[in-house]
């Protein structure tokens, strides 16, 4: 008991700067949630982190004037590799499609680099960081679990628990998958708390670990399931391989077996809930998909990765530019994706490694990948070579974290999210400080160099805060604009967009230009010139957005600028051959400009064209024009009368049109085939020999 009290006192007497830093950066994150924003977490979380870093950086700068810091880690390979990643990510800004979006993306990358540096400086001041971090994570874990479990209870009172309804369980992370990811990422630190703490603290850490495992099972997030299994297997193998170094005793084995048995019982109990609350079939299907990438979201991810590699192949050195992936994706086609009709717009490739490769180029990718490889190696090195048993187990728990994070990063987008990034960089700093590879050198930097570096960091943080504030304000006004749009309050929607649209916020989270919304508003108010101006502005912000291209083409058509209209319609159709609205509009303008053959060719290659409300009208007009043209070339009265009979029936014309597409025939050829068949087989007005003569003459 005396030992436990001594540990508690030791934690309480840890340097205040360490406790405050961890309290704000970990425990404070769940409380930064702005419901009025489109993304209630991203911009608010970034703002919180920039404020925290600014405050601590200022304090550290003043402290450095009195007592210079040991900046030996500034020449460590890990630090230099991270600096290289930041630098090459910055180079990609030179080719960004939308520089405002790219800057926001790069500023967050630079911000987490600064976070890592500050965390290292602070952690070096503490010898009991392994005791302090778990307690802060305990606060964080308790907060997200309470809100998540509450949402689960409310859900069960109103509907069954299944894959679709589980998306309503988001806690304070804005999305179910992100909630599940953070539940997993807290587990290594909770286990650290179980190992290093005793009495009621241990029971608290254990309870949160098991509750997290229960929720992970119920949330049906396959990437997190895989991360949990992979991290457990890898850590288990390390435990076996280094059993002597880790001093695995019989009592430890017994405790481990008990914990694993309880964990397994929780997983089994959670799966059993589906047979009572919904259906076990839901759970089984989710499990089956893990091993198959032939359908559903798994197949979609593979398609996204393939298209991302196409992006990379165009600009392998610089990538396509920071913040450009979501803008450029449609350029590479939408086949095999739910975004084909422009209703769903993908924002990320759901793979951080592929994302960095496509946007920032090969060098940034290699540096980013190397960071995680080094983190993995650091963990193993601590287990192998640390002289203290406690530090060996710290290495084991952090290995669990890094393994799981790599799996999640391969199937999701944790690098974008504040919570995931904070936990990753705390782990980086923790490993860096604990690892024996930290260079032991007397290298000193002058006060002027340190101050200059700190001032640059402060400037970057202030700029990040400024941009984040602009984007948060923009999201709030954009969300209001969406509400006005739903109620057809066009002028109020336009007013909100006017405030929301800035240099750093020209797109909504789906990469739809804000000016596209105001363009719709002006159109509905009858202000066509203003609508066209906004659509032109929207095109500059995202030149590959299908709806922007379609609307811009429509307005050029209204102004009789038909060549421009055809150009933009064709661009929209090239992006998505199944985008029926643009295809139908292109066919119409071809028809209006006397190009019925081109109109026919458009409809011939357009999937789902039949679903468009104007399909039948357009088909009959095209077929009618082709019949009239044919009648001028046919010098046989019987044939001409038969063509007229087809023209007089809309159903017949549609039938012939669709048969031509089915048989891969030109429309004129199909009309002749239909007429000869009509005369020979239906009317029986010509014999087989005469039918063959007609075919030879006109086909």
XYZ file of C-alpha atoms in Angstrom:
699
model
C 0.000 0.000 0.000
C 2.869 2.323 0.848
C 4.376 1.700 -2.581
C 1.107 2.586 -4.292
C 0.778 5.833 -2.342
C 4.335 6.671 -3.265
C 3.503 6.141 -6.968
C 0.448 8.371 -6.732
C 2.465 11.085 -5.006
C 5.139 10.706 -7.640
C 2.576 11.303 -10.396
C 1.065 14.254 -8.587
C 4.528 15.719 -8.179
C 5.474 15.147 -11.799
C 6.440 18.385 -13.462
C 3.268 20.508 -13.814
C 4.113 21.290 -17.431
C 3.911 17.544 -18.285
C 0.565 17.056 -16.559
C -0.991 20.192 -18.039
C 0.261 19.353 -21.544
C -1.178 15.834 -21.413
C -4.371 16.969 -19.735
C -5.080 19.508 -22.465
C -3.900 17.480 -25.457
C -5.527 14.181 -24.448
C -8.303 14.739 -21.943
C -9.402 17.995 -23.563
C -9.977 16.595 -27.065
C -13.439 15.030 -26.515
C -14.818 18.337 -25.280
C -14.022 20.196 -28.504
C -17.084 19.358 -30.571
C -18.925 22.045 -32.548
C -22.306 20.753 -33.696
C -22.894 23.810 -35.889
C -19.951 22.866 -38.135
C -20.198 20.410 -41.025
C -17.349 18.430 -39.480
C -17.749 18.999 -35.736
C -14.259 17.688 -34.927
C -11.644 18.478 -37.600
C -11.366 22.278 -37.533
C -12.220 22.636 -33.789
C -9.691 19.946 -32.852
C -7.021 21.578 -35.009
C -7.700 24.923 -33.338
C -7.363 23.401 -29.870
C -4.060 21.770 -30.754
C -2.677 24.981 -32.257
C -3.606 26.905 -29.076
C -1.999 24.282 -26.828
C 1.172 24.203 -28.915
C 1.394 27.986 -29.061
C 1.154 28.297 -25.272
C 3.728 25.602 -24.547
C 6.064 26.728 -27.314
C 6.049 30.243 -25.882
C 6.825 28.916 -22.395
C 9.606 26.687 -23.707
C 11.124 29.551 -25.694
C 11.369 31.734 -22.604
C 12.810 28.801 -20.639
C 15.445 28.269 -23.329
C 16.766 31.777 -22.727
C 17.549 30.868 -19.123
C 18.676 27.274 -19.662
C 19.413 26.062 -23.214
C 17.715 22.826 -24.181
C 19.628 19.787 -25.324
C 18.631 19.655 -28.989
C 20.697 16.567 -29.736
C 17.550 14.893 -31.135
C 17.489 17.469 -33.958
C 20.176 15.464 -35.758
C 18.570 12.095 -35.042
C 17.455 10.146 -38.171
C 13.827 10.013 -36.965
C 13.696 13.796 -36.638
C 15.362 14.333 -40.014
C 13.039 11.839 -41.709
C 10.007 13.615 -40.259
C 11.427 16.949 -41.414
C 11.850 15.449 -44.888
C 8.219 14.334 -44.915
C 7.060 17.835 -43.978
C 9.349 19.423 -46.575
C 8.309 17.215 -49.497
C 4.656 17.553 -48.528
C 5.209 21.298 -48.774
C 6.821 20.950 -52.213
C 3.626 19.298 -53.456
C 1.820 22.597 -52.835
C 3.442 23.863 -56.028
C 1.125 21.639 -58.075
C -2.002 21.737 -55.897
C -5.215 22.278 -57.841
C -6.656 24.405 -55.056
C -3.872 26.081 -53.083
C -6.172 27.059 -50.212
C -7.112 23.402 -49.641
C -3.502 22.335 -50.025
C -2.231 24.845 -47.472
C -4.794 23.700 -44.916
C -3.634 20.123 -45.418
C 0.070 20.988 -45.176
C -0.342 23.270 -42.163
C -1.840 20.379 -40.203
C 1.125 18.203 -41.224
C 3.537 20.880 -39.975
C 1.480 21.327 -36.814
C 1.866 17.674 -35.803
C 5.601 17.882 -36.481
C 5.732 20.747 -33.991
C 3.552 18.703 -31.631
C 6.119 15.899 -31.795
C 8.999 18.285 -31.006
C 7.222 19.834 -28.026
C 6.167 16.416 -26.712
C 9.783 15.227 -26.889
C 11.040 18.304 -25.013
C 8.376 17.883 -22.341
C 8.712 14.100 -21.996
C 12.475 14.428 -21.517
C 11.691 16.364 -18.344
C 9.748 13.460 -16.825
C 10.917 10.023 -15.694
C 7.403 8.732 -14.969
C 5.626 9.528 -18.196
C 4.494 5.870 -18.365
C 2.454 6.527 -15.216
C 1.036 9.894 -16.241
C -0.161 9.198 -19.799
C -2.461 6.274 -18.874
C -4.322 8.440 -16.379
C -4.978 11.104 -18.985
C -6.088 8.438 -21.455
C -8.405 7.105 -18.760
C -10.220 10.464 -18.750
C -10.388 10.482 -22.548
C -11.567 6.871 -22.754
C -14.233 7.388 -20.079
C -15.609 10.401 -21.948
C -15.924 8.755 -25.360
C -17.266 5.507 -23.892
C -19.965 7.225 -21.830
C -21.248 9.150 -24.850
C -20.979 6.114 -27.125
C -22.779 3.769 -24.733
C -25.483 6.371 -24.198
C -26.039 6.582 -27.953
C -26.176 2.781 -28.112
C -28.848 2.642 -25.400
C -30.919 5.327 -27.143
C -30.578 3.450 -30.438
C -31.760 0.169 -28.932
C -34.840 1.886 -27.535
C -35.894 3.003 -31.018
C -34.575 0.456 -33.524
C -32.709 -2.849 -33.831
C -28.924 -2.859 -33.871
C -27.594 -3.667 -37.330
C -24.876 -2.499 -39.682
C -26.807 0.526 -40.901
C -28.141 1.713 -37.540
C -24.704 1.330 -35.922
C -23.604 4.422 -37.887
C -25.652 6.454 -35.399
C -23.157 5.556 -32.666
C -20.423 8.165 -33.131
C -19.646 9.318 -29.577
C -17.807 12.668 -29.980
C -15.788 11.531 -33.011
C -18.373 12.477 -35.711
C -18.388 9.009 -37.304
C -18.818 5.429 -36.146
C -15.568 4.222 -37.750
C -13.554 7.034 -36.152
C -15.094 6.209 -32.770
C -14.087 2.549 -33.142
C -10.557 3.566 -34.156
C -10.103 5.688 -31.065
C -11.476 2.938 -28.839
C -8.711 0.717 -30.166
C -5.970 3.358 -29.929
C -6.715 3.920 -26.239
C -6.356 0.214 -25.392
C -2.500 0.092 -25.338
C -2.399 2.958 -22.843
C -5.177 1.436 -20.764
C -3.206 -1.819 -20.677
C -0.178 0.208 -19.645
C -2.290 1.502 -16.768
C -3.302 -2.048 -15.845
C 0.347 -3.113 -15.719
C 1.805 -0.147 -13.857
C -1.018 0.669 -11.445
C -2.601 -1.260 -8.607
C -5.722 -1.173 -6.381
C -8.768 0.607 -7.754
C -6.786 2.238 -10.577
C -6.126 -1.168 -12.092
C -9.806 -2.085 -11.969
C -10.691 1.189 -13.664
C -8.228 0.577 -16.496
C -9.440 -3.019 -16.863
C -13.091 -1.986 -16.979
C -12.421 0.595 -19.696
C -10.351 -1.922 -21.693
C -13.130 -4.503 -21.658
C -15.822 -1.914 -22.424
C -13.744 -0.669 -25.368
C -13.428 -4.227 -26.646
C -17.197 -4.724 -26.287
C -17.967 -1.562 -28.273
C -15.370 -2.387 -30.929
C -17.115 -5.724 -31.486
C -20.586 -4.159 -31.628
C -19.662 -1.325 -33.989
C -18.873 -3.690 -36.889
C -15.833 -1.757 -38.128
C -13.772 -4.348 -39.968
C -10.551 -2.308 -40.115
C -10.546 -2.020 -36.325
C -11.295 -5.731 -35.938
C -8.257 -6.478 -38.094
C -6.126 -3.986 -36.158
C -7.118 -5.589 -32.854
C -6.320 -9.097 -34.050
C -3.030 -8.082 -35.723
C -1.829 -6.069 -32.711
C -2.713 -8.912 -30.349
C -0.935 -11.527 -32.471
C 2.227 -9.448 -32.987
C 2.415 -8.448 -29.321
C 1.768 -12.046 -28.283
C 4.596 -13.290 -30.497
C 6.949 -10.691 -29.013
C 5.858 -11.759 -25.549
C 6.747 -15.358 -26.355
C 9.952 -14.553 -28.212
C 11.297 -12.240 -25.488
C 9.800 -14.170 -22.568
C 13.123 -14.343 -20.729
C 13.877 -10.674 -21.211
C 10.345 -9.792 -20.088
C 10.671 -12.108 -17.079
C 7.479 -14.013 -17.808
C 6.633 -15.840 -14.596
C 3.909 -18.357 -13.856
C 1.809 -15.694 -12.115
C 2.093 -13.399 -15.127
C 1.058 -16.209 -17.456
C -1.919 -16.971 -15.216
C -3.017 -13.328 -15.152
C -2.592 -13.053 -18.913
C -4.694 -16.176 -19.534
C -7.433 -14.834 -17.274
C -7.470 -11.453 -19.049
C -7.541 -13.096 -22.484
C -10.330 -15.430 -21.404
C -12.413 -12.489 -20.166
C -11.706 -10.603 -23.403
C -12.783 -13.614 -25.461
C -15.952 -13.976 -23.396
C -16.768 -10.319 -24.049
C -16.324 -10.774 -27.810
C -18.501 -13.899 -27.769
C -21.143 -12.122 -25.684
C -21.121 -9.156 -28.067
C -21.598 -11.374 -31.111
C -24.382 -13.182 -29.302
C -26.196 -9.890 -28.790
C -26.921 -9.743 -32.517
C -29.088 -12.833 -32.305
C -31.226 -11.054 -29.693
C -31.084 -7.410 -30.755
C -31.105 -7.913 -34.521
C -29.778 -10.895 -36.438
C -26.517 -12.784 -36.264
C -26.459 -12.713 -40.071
C -25.401 -9.043 -39.918
C -22.353 -9.918 -37.858
C -21.512 -12.916 -40.034
C -21.622 -10.890 -43.259
C -19.267 -8.279 -41.814
C -16.841 -11.007 -40.814
C -17.056 -12.690 -44.243
C -16.224 -9.458 -46.086
C -12.845 -9.275 -44.321
C -11.579 -12.107 -46.484
C -13.089 -10.861 -49.747
C -12.492 -7.766 -51.867
C -14.936 -8.687 -54.618
C -17.914 -6.572 -53.580
C -19.153 -3.730 -51.389
C -16.951 -1.160 -49.702
C -13.955 -3.519 -49.796
C -14.028 -3.626 -53.604
C -14.576 0.129 -53.671
C -11.410 0.680 -51.650
C -9.414 -1.387 -54.128
C -10.787 0.694 -57.009
C -9.907 3.914 -55.158
C -6.356 2.671 -54.592
C -5.979 1.781 -58.265
C -7.101 5.253 -59.321
C -4.780 6.788 -56.712
C -1.870 4.926 -58.281
C -2.909 6.380 -61.647
C -2.626 9.835 -60.078
C 0.816 8.974 -58.717
C 1.993 7.713 -62.106
C 1.288 11.141 -63.628
C 3.390 13.032 -61.066
C 5.586 10.527 -59.212
C 7.982 13.096 -57.728
C 5.666 15.794 -56.401
C 2.356 13.958 -56.377
C -0.778 15.698 -57.629
C -0.568 18.261 -54.832
C -1.627 18.506 -51.207
C -5.405 18.629 -50.855
C -5.940 17.625 -54.499
C -6.951 13.954 -54.274
C -10.662 14.601 -53.698
C -10.683 17.144 -56.539
C -8.850 15.037 -59.108
C -10.369 11.609 -58.420
C -13.268 12.057 -60.937
C -10.702 12.791 -63.643
C -9.717 9.125 -63.563
C -13.255 7.871 -64.085
C -15.963 6.665 -61.734
C -16.460 3.122 -63.000
C -17.047 0.712 -60.149
C -17.780 3.494 -57.665
C -20.945 4.806 -56.051
C -19.854 8.291 -57.141
C -20.790 7.536 -60.755
C -24.020 9.550 -60.515
C -22.422 12.367 -58.538
C -24.548 11.708 -55.428
C -21.646 10.326 -53.381
C -18.270 12.051 -53.682
C -15.212 10.335 -52.217
C -12.907 12.543 -50.179
C -10.077 10.115 -49.398
C -8.671 6.796 -50.699
C -9.131 5.146 -47.275
C -5.430 4.375 -47.106
C -3.031 6.950 -45.688
C -0.009 5.466 -47.449
C -1.683 5.584 -50.858
C -3.022 9.056 -50.030
C 0.447 10.433 -49.272
C 1.892 8.715 -52.347
C -0.751 10.188 -54.672
C -0.842 13.711 -53.243
C 2.735 14.291 -52.053
C 4.863 12.023 -54.235
C 7.327 9.189 -53.778
C 9.769 10.970 -51.434
C 7.086 12.118 -49.007
C 5.655 8.589 -49.059
C 9.030 7.011 -48.293
C 9.599 9.400 -45.396
C 6.083 8.829 -44.037
C 6.426 5.058 -44.298
C 9.883 5.212 -42.694
C 8.440 7.014 -39.646
C 6.137 4.111 -38.872
C 8.818 1.521 -39.627
C 11.203 3.283 -37.228
C 8.478 3.488 -34.590
C 7.991 -0.267 -34.926
C 11.748 -0.839 -34.671
C 12.029 1.483 -31.666
C 9.379 -0.569 -29.863
C 11.230 -3.822 -30.448
C 14.571 -2.266 -29.548
C 13.197 -1.114 -26.196
C 11.948 -4.643 -25.488
C 15.309 -6.146 -26.457
C 17.831 -3.747 -25.013
C 16.324 -1.725 -22.213
C 17.912 -2.456 -18.865
C 14.692 -1.739 -16.976
C 11.811 -4.224 -16.996
C 9.185 -1.470 -16.829
C 10.555 0.129 -19.995
C 10.479 -3.229 -21.774
C 6.747 -3.441 -21.133
C 6.311 0.152 -22.275
C 7.905 -0.967 -25.552
C 5.490 -3.909 -25.760
C 2.402 -1.735 -25.249
C 3.599 0.825 -27.778
C 4.316 -1.986 -30.247
C 0.654 -2.972 -29.872
C -0.307 0.624 -30.707
C 1.973 0.978 -33.746
C 0.918 -2.384 -35.212
C -2.770 -1.546 -34.936
C -2.254 1.987 -36.214
C -0.523 0.711 -39.370
C -3.491 -1.578 -40.100
C -5.970 1.265 -39.551
C -3.876 3.643 -41.689
C -3.936 1.029 -44.466
C -7.743 0.944 -44.497
C -8.810 4.370 -43.256
C -7.568 7.964 -42.911
C -6.282 8.546 -39.338
C -3.646 11.089 -40.435
C -6.423 13.599 -41.113
C -8.142 13.327 -37.730
C -6.997 15.278 -34.638
C -7.566 12.560 -32.027
C -5.789 9.838 -33.964
C -2.909 12.167 -34.835
C -2.427 13.327 -31.243
C -2.225 9.742 -29.981
C 0.186 8.796 -32.781
C 2.537 11.692 -32.069
C 2.448 11.141 -28.327
C 3.504 7.569 -29.135
C 6.262 8.834 -31.452
C 7.566 11.136 -28.723
C 7.231 8.448 -26.037
C 9.208 5.956 -28.145
C 11.759 8.579 -29.105
C 12.503 9.538 -25.514
C 12.534 5.974 -24.202
C 14.614 4.557 -27.030
C 18.289 4.041 -26.462
C 19.026 5.152 -30.034
C 18.627 8.794 -29.034
C 22.018 10.250 -29.817
C 24.144 10.983 -26.814
C 25.982 14.021 -27.966
C 27.127 17.344 -26.645
C 25.795 19.099 -29.723
C 24.540 22.532 -28.753
C 22.643 25.105 -30.758
C 22.992 28.789 -30.062
C 20.174 30.670 -28.411
C 19.621 32.645 -31.594
C 19.086 29.476 -33.657
C 16.720 28.032 -31.060
C 14.788 31.285 -30.787
C 14.594 31.630 -34.573
C 13.266 28.072 -34.881
C 10.707 28.687 -32.163
C 9.567 31.897 -33.829
C 9.059 30.042 -37.117
C 7.035 27.405 -35.284
C 4.970 30.070 -33.528
C 4.327 31.773 -36.859
C 3.158 28.501 -38.401
C 0.880 27.803 -35.443
C -0.656 31.279 -35.582
C -1.246 30.870 -39.313
C -2.773 27.427 -38.722
C -5.054 28.924 -36.072
C -6.050 31.714 -38.464
C -6.851 29.339 -41.315
C -8.631 26.931 -38.957
C -10.777 29.757 -37.619
C -11.706 30.790 -41.161
C -12.633 27.222 -42.073
C -14.663 26.693 -38.910
C -16.600 29.888 -39.580
C -17.073 28.797 -43.195
C -18.418 25.388 -42.170
C -20.910 26.972 -39.783
C -22.239 29.297 -42.490
C -22.220 26.526 -45.102
C -24.313 24.341 -42.825
C -26.792 27.193 -42.440
C -26.805 27.549 -46.233
C -27.725 23.878 -46.579
C -30.642 24.387 -44.201
C -31.880 27.354 -46.264
C -31.477 25.328 -49.446
C -33.654 22.558 -48.008
C -36.353 25.160 -47.367
C -35.874 26.847 -50.781
C -34.803 30.110 -49.103
C -32.509 30.960 -51.984
C -31.487 34.497 -51.060
C -30.661 33.493 -47.495
C -28.658 30.553 -48.837
C -26.714 32.883 -51.125
C -26.013 35.270 -48.231
C -24.563 32.443 -46.140
C -22.396 31.237 -49.022
C -21.091 34.774 -49.516
C -19.734 34.669 -45.971
C -18.534 31.057 -46.180
C -16.601 31.394 -49.446
C -13.001 32.492 -48.782
C -9.582 31.751 -50.210
C -9.078 28.977 -47.647
C -12.589 27.575 -47.841
C -13.896 27.304 -51.380
C -15.078 23.701 -51.107
C -17.380 21.883 -48.733
C -16.136 18.594 -47.187
C -17.313 16.674 -50.291
C -15.157 18.869 -52.596
C -18.262 20.589 -53.965
C -17.454 24.274 -54.625
C -19.423 26.660 -52.421
C -20.083 28.859 -55.443
C -21.999 25.992 -57.031
C -24.619 26.351 -54.293
C -24.911 30.096 -54.762
C -25.112 29.521 -58.526
C -28.144 27.297 -57.950
C -29.609 30.001 -55.755
C -29.211 32.704 -58.396
C -30.692 30.388 -61.028
C -33.783 29.782 -58.909
C -34.111 33.533 -58.408
C -33.971 34.089 -62.170
C -30.570 35.812 -62.092
C -28.954 33.809 -64.876
C -25.908 36.030 -65.407
C -25.021 35.849 -61.706
C -25.640 32.105 -61.742
C -23.264 31.668 -64.692
C -20.595 33.765 -62.964
C -20.814 31.595 -59.857
C -20.676 28.377 -61.869
C -17.572 29.706 -63.644
C -16.026 30.483 -60.248
C -16.998 26.998 -59.011
C -15.252 25.481 -62.035
C -12.019 27.255 -61.081
C -12.250 25.749 -57.577
C -12.955 22.213 -58.788
C -12.717 21.623 -62.546
C -13.705 17.939 -62.249
C -16.982 18.201 -60.334
C -19.708 16.584 -62.446
C -22.541 18.850 -61.327
C -20.445 21.981 -61.843
C -19.593 20.839 -65.381
C -23.207 19.966 -66.133
C -24.605 23.281 -64.869
C -21.899 25.323 -66.544
C -22.570 23.573 -69.861
C -26.311 24.163 -69.477
C -25.804 27.892 -69.091
C -23.506 28.067 -72.090
C -26.261 26.280 -73.998
C -28.796 28.876 -72.828
C -26.465 31.604 -74.126
C -26.189 29.731 -77.469
C -22.480 29.150 -76.916
C -22.954 25.609 -78.119
C -19.309 24.645 -78.592
C -18.537 25.492 -74.977
C -21.688 23.690 -73.851
C -20.706 20.556 -75.770
C -17.155 20.760 -74.362
C -18.290 20.792 -70.718
C -21.024 18.197 -71.213
C -18.497 15.868 -72.852
C -16.103 16.400 -69.948
C -18.834 15.458 -67.467
C -19.759 12.350 -69.461
C -16.104 11.317 -69.780
C -15.814 11.432 -65.999
C -18.915 9.321 -65.537
C -20.595 7.544 -68.462
C -23.459 6.705 -66.079
C -24.129 10.369 -65.263
C -27.403 10.299 -67.206
C -28.308 13.948 -66.692
C -25.187 15.291 -68.434
C -25.423 12.649 -71.163
C -29.045 13.513 -71.907
C -28.217 17.217 -71.997
C -25.350 16.546 -74.391
C -27.644 14.524 -76.641
C -30.202 17.351 -76.596
C -27.692 19.984 -77.644
C -26.389 17.704 -80.401
C -29.960 17.352 -81.623
C -30.598 21.108 -81.460
C -27.450 21.799 -83.465
C -28.386 19.324 -86.201
C -26.169 16.440 -85.091
C -28.640 13.553 -84.504
C -25.961 10.927 -85.207
C -23.808 12.307 -82.411
C -26.853 12.391 -80.133
C -27.503 8.732 -80.917
C -23.874 7.816 -80.182
C -24.056 9.539 -76.789
C -27.157 7.611 -75.737
C -25.709 4.425 -77.154
C -22.820 4.464 -74.667
C -24.666 5.962 -71.688
C -25.520 3.482 -68.964
C -28.833 3.939 -67.162
C -30.019 6.452 -69.763
C -33.471 4.819 -69.657
C -33.928 6.035 -66.089
C -33.870 9.689 -67.123
C -37.368 11.281 -67.401
C -36.568 12.822 -70.808
C -35.147 9.637 -72.284
C -38.239 8.596 -74.238
C -38.820 12.066 -75.705
C -35.222 12.377 -76.810
C -35.136 8.890 -78.329
C -38.272 9.495 -80.392
C -36.923 12.826 -81.651
C -33.614 11.287 -82.717
C -35.300 8.310 -84.374
C -37.852 10.535 -86.072
C -35.094 12.679 -87.591
C -33.209 9.620 -88.809
C -36.375 8.186 -90.388
C -37.049 11.425 -92.245
C -33.462 11.483 -93.501
C -33.717 7.849 -94.583
C -36.934 8.445 -96.493
C -35.055 10.907 -98.678
C -32.538 8.250 -99.655
C -34.957 5.330 -100.040
C -36.371 5.279 -103.593
C -38.933 2.554 -102.919
C -42.463 3.653 -101.959
C -43.181 0.467 -99.987
C -40.063 0.982 -97.887
C -40.920 4.642 -97.368
C -44.441 3.817 -96.168
C -43.074 1.222 -93.758
C -40.673 3.804 -92.308
C -43.604 6.176 -91.849
C -45.505 3.495 -89.915
C -42.568 3.162 -87.499
C -42.343 6.939 -87.165
C -46.027 7.174 -86.251
C -45.540 4.960 -83.175
C -43.417 6.265 -80.290
C -43.248 2.798 -78.762
C -42.002 1.361 -82.029
C -39.321 4.007 -82.428
C -38.076 3.398 -78.870
C -38.046 -0.352 -79.537
C -35.960 0.027 -82.704
C -33.595 2.475 -80.989
C -32.926 0.120 -78.081
C -32.602 -2.880 -80.405
C -29.923 -1.008 -82.359
C -27.979 -0.452 -79.128
C -28.445 -4.081 -78.080
C -27.256 -5.422 -81.446
C -24.439 -2.838 -81.763
C -25.912 -1.528 -84.998
C -26.051 1.970 -86.408
C -29.565 3.384 -86.064
C -30.072 3.696 -89.834
C -29.064 0.076 -90.341
C -31.427 -1.088 -87.593
C -34.313 0.859 -89.166
C -33.736 -0.871 -92.522
C -33.558 -4.269 -90.794
C -36.844 -3.507 -89.024
C -38.585 -2.389 -92.246
C -37.500 -5.463 -94.211
C -38.617 -7.718 -91.354
C -41.974 -5.914 -91.239
C -42.584 -6.337 -94.995
C -41.390 -9.937 -95.162
C -42.499 -11.536 -91.880
C -45.405 -9.411 -90.666
C -47.108 -7.976 -93.764
C -45.862 -10.783 -96.026
C -45.978 -8.260 -98.866
C -42.564 -9.324 -100.188
C -41.008 -12.725 -100.556
C -37.653 -13.947 -99.295
C -35.903 -13.143 -102.557
C -37.199 -9.556 -102.601
C -36.237 -9.141 -98.938
C -32.698 -10.210 -99.747
C -32.547 -7.688 -102.587
C -33.601 -4.904 -100.204
C -30.922 -5.957 -97.734
C -28.239 -5.966 -100.400
C -29.345 -2.566 -101.651
C -29.696 -0.687 -98.364
C -27.453 -2.574 -95.964
